[in-house]
Short mmCIF file of C-alpha atoms in Angstrom, two decimals:
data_model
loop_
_atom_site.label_atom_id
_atom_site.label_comp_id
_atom_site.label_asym_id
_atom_site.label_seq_id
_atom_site.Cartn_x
_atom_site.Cartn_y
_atom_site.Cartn_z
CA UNK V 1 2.50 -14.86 11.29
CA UNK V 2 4.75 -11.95 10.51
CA UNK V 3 3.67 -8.24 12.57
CA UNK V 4 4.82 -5.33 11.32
CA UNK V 5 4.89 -2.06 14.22
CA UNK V 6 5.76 1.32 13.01
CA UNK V 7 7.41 3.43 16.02
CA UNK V 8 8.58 7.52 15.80
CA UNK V 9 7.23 10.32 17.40
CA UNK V 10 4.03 11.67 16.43
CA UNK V 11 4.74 15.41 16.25
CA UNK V 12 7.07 17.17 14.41
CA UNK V 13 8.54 20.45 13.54
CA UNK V 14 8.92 22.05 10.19
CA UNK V 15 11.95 22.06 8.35
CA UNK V 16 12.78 19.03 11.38
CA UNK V 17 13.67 15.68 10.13
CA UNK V 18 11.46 12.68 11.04
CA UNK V 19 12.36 9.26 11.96
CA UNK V 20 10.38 5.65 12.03
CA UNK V 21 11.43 2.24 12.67
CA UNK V 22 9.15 -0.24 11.80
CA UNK V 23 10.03 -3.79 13.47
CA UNK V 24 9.54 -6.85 11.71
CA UNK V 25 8.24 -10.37 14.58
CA UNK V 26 7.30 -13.84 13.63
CA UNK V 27 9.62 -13.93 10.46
CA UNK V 28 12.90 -12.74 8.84
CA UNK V 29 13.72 -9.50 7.61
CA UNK V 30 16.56 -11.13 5.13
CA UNK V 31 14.34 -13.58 3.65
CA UNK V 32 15.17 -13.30 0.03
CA UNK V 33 11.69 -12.92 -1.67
CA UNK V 34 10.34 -9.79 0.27
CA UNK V 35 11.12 -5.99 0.01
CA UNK V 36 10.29 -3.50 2.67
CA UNK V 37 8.41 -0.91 2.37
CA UNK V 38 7.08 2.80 3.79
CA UNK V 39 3.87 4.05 2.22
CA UNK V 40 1.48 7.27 3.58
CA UNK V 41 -1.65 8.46 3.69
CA UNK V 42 -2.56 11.84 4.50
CA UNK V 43 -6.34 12.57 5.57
CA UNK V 44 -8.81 11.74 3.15
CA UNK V 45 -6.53 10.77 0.17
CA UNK V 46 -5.10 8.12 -1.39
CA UNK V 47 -2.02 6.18 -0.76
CA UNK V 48 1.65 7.13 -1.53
CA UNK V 49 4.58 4.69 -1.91
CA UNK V 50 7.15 6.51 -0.46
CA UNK V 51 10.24 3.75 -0.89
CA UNK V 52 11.87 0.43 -0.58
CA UNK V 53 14.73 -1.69 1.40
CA UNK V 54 15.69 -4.75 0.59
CA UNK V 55 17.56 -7.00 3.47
CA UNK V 56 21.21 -5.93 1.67
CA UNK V 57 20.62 -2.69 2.10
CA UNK V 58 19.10 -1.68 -1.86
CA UNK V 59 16.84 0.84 -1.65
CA UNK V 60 14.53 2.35 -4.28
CA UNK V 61 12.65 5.65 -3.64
CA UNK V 62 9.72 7.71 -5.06
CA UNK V 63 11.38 10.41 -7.39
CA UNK V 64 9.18 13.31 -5.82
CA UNK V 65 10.60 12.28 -1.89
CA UNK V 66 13.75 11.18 -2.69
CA UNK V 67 15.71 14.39 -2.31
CA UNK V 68 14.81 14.34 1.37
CA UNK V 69 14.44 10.21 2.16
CA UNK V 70 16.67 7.87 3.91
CA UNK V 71 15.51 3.91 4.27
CA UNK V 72 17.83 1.88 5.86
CA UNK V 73 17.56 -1.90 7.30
CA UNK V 74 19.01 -3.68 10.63
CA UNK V 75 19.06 -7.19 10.36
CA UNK V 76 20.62 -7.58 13.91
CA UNK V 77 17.18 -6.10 14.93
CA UNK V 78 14.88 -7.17 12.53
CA UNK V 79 14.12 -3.52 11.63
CA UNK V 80 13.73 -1.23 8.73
CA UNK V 81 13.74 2.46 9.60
CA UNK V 82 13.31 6.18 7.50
CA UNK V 83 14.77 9.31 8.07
CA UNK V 84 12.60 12.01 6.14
CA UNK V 85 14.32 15.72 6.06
CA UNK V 86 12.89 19.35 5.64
CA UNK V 87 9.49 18.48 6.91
CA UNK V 88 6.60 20.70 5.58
CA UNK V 89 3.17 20.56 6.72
CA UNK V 90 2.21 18.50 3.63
CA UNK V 91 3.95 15.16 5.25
CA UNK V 92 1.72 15.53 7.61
CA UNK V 93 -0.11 11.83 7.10
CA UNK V 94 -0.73 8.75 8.54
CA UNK V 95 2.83 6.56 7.84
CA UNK V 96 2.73 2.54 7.39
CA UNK V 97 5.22 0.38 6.91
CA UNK V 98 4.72 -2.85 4.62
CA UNK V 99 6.32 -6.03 3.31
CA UNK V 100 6.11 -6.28 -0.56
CA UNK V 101 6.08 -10.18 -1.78
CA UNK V 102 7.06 -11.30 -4.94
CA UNK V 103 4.68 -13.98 -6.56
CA UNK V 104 3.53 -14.60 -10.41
CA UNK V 105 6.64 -12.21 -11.49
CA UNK V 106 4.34 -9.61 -9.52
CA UNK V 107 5.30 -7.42 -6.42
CA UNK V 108 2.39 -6.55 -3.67
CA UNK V 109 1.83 -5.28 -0.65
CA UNK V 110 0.84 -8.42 2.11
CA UNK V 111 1.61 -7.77 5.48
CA UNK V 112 1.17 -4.11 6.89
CA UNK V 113 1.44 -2.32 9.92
CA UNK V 114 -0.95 -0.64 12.25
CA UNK V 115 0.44 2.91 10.87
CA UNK V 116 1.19 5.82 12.83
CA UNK V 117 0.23 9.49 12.91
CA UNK V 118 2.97 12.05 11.96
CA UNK V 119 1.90 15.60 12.52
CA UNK V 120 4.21 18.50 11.06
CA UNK V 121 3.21 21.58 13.21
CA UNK V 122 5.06 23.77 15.09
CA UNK M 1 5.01 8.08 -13.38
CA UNK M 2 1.99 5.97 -13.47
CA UNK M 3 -1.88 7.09 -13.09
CA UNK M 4 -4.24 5.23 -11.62
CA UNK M 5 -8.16 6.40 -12.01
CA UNK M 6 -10.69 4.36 -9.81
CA UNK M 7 -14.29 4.75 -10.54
CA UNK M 8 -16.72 5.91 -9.03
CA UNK M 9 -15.27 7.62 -6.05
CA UNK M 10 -18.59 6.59 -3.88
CA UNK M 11 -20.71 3.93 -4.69
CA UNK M 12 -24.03 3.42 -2.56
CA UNK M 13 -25.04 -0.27 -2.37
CA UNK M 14 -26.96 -2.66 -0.23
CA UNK M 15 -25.98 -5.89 1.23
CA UNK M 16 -26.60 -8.65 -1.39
CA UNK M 17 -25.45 -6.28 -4.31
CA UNK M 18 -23.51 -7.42 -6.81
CA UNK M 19 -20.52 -4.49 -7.35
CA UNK M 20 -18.02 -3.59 -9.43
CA UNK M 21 -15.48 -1.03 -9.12
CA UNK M 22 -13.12 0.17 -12.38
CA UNK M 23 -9.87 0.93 -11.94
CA UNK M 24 -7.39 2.56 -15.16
CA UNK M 25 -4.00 2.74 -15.51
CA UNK M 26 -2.23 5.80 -17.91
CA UNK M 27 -0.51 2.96 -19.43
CA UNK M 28 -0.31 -0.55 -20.33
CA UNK M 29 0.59 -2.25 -16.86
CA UNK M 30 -0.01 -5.73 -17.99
CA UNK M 31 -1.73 -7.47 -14.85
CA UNK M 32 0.64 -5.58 -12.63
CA UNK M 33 -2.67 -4.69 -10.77
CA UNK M 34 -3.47 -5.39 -6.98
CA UNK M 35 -6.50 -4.08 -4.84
CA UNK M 36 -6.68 -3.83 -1.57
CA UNK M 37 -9.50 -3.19 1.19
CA UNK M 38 -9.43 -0.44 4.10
CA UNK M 39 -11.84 0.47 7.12
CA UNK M 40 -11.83 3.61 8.53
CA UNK M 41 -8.53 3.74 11.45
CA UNK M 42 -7.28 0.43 9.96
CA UNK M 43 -4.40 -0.49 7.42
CA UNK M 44 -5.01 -1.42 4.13
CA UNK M 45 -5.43 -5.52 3.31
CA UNK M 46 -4.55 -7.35 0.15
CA UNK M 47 -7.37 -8.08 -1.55
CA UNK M 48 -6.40 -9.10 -5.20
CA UNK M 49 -3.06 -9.49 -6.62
CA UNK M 50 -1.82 -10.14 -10.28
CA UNK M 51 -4.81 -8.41 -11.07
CA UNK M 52 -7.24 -12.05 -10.11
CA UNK M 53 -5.36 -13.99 -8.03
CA UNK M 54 -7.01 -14.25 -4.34
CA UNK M 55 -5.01 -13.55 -1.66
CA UNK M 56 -5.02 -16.23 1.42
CA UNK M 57 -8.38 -15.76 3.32
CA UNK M 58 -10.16 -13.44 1.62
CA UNK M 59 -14.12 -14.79 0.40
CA UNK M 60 -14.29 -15.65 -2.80
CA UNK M 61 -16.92 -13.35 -3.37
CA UNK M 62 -14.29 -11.19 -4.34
CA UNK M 63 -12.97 -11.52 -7.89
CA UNK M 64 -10.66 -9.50 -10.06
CA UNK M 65 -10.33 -9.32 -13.63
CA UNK M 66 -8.78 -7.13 -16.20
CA UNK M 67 -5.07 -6.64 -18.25
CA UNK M 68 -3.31 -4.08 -19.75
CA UNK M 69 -4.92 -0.54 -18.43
CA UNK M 70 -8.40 -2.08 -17.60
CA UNK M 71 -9.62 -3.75 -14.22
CA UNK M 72 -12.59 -4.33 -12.30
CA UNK M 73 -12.67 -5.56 -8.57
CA UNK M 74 -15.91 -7.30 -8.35
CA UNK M 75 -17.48 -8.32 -5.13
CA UNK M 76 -20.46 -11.20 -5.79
CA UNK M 77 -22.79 -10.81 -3.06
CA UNK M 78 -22.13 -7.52 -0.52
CA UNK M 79 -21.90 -8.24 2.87
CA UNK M 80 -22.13 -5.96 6.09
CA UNK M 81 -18.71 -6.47 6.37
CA UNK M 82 -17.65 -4.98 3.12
CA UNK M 83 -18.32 -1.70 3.37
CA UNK M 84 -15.02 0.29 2.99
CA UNK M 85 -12.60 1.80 0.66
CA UNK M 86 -11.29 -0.47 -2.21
CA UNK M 87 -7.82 0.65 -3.76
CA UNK M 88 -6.59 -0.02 -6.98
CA UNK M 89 -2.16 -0.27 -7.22
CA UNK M 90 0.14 -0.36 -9.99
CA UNK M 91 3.30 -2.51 -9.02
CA UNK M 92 4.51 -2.47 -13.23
CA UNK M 93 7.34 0.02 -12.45
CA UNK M 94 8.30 2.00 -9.33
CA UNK M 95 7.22 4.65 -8.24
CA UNK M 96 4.34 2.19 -7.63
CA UNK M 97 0.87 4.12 -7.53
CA UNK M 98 -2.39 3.91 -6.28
CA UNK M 99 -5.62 4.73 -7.23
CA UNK M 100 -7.56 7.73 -5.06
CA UNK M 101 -9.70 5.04 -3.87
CA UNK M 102 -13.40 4.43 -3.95
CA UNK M 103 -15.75 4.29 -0.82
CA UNK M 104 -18.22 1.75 -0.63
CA UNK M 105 -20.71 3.23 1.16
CA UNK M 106 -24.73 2.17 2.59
CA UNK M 107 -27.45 2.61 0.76
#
């Protein structure tokens, strides 16, 4: 069974950069079929895909974050990790990381992690 | 990018309901549609995926339907259990989107 566990600090300064690992147990990171995600949610709203890594290093990011995002993966360590610059107040938000699965020519979300509280506040 | 519109935002119900929550994309997404469930403090779960394919170990009172820009997440018979927040996601083209959720709440 594959855990997912998000790690970075949990308060931040504005206009600081933030930084998460999230470390991938019971399975693979390079397994071929699976894409790595970060998503967010900040209090009391909806969800926002914030990018993807796939084991070789591909990423794909959300057009309105990608100015200021960073995904990278370790497969020494079974990790994926994001660097997010010129924090605001507004990235303030719960962050999870998540493995997308390809199945039926469809991507989705299956395994996710715990998620962990960024606050942006000096 | 994308839109997705869940309705309604709350939806009071009792256990033994039969529920349906709508979810609408801004475009044609084909059955690029999967739902997931989420508790208050907890990460999301898959739910749905392909718009009505059940994921592994979730009660099959739980059904999706729907193509194109139209689905429904229906759930058969509510239990205790299911009240939460259901969200609706686009996976058709990236930036992949989600829906603002809807709370399923006690009656």
């Amino acid at each position: 069974q594959v855990v997912l566990q998000e790690s970075g600090p949990g308060l931040v300064k504005p206009s600081q950069t933030l930084s998460l690992t999230c470390a991938v147990s019971g399975g693979s990171i390079s397994e071929s079929n699976y894409y790595w995600s970060w998503i967010r949610q900040a209090a009391g709203k909806g969800l926002e895909w914030i990018g993807r890594v796939y084991f070789t290093g591909k990423t794909t990011y959300n057009p309105s974050l990608e100015r200021r995002i960073t995904m990278s993966v370790d497969t020494s360590k079974n990790q994926f990790s994001l660097n997010l610059n010129s924090l605001t107040t507004a990235d303030t938000a719960v962050y999870y990381c998540a493995r997308g699965q390809w199945e039926q020519l469809i991507w989705f979300f299956d395994v996710w992690g715990r998620g962990t509280l960024v606050t942006v506040s000096s | 990018d994308i839109q997705m519109t869940q309705s309604p935002s709350s939806l009071p119900a009792s256990v033994g309901d039969r529920v349906t929550i709508t979810c609408r994309a801004s475009q044609n997404i084909r059955s690029h549609l999967n739902w997931y469930q989420q508790k208050p403090g907890e990460a999301p779960k898959l739910l749905i995926y392909a718009a009505s394919a059940l994921h592994s170990g979730v009660p099959s009172r739980f059904s999706g339907s729907g193509s194109g820009t139209d689905f429904i997440l229906t759930i058969s018979s509510l239990q205790s259990e299911d009240f939460a927040t259901y969200s609706c996601q686009q996976s058709y083209s990236t930036p992949y989107t989600f829906g603002q959720g809807t709370k399923l709440e006690i009656k």
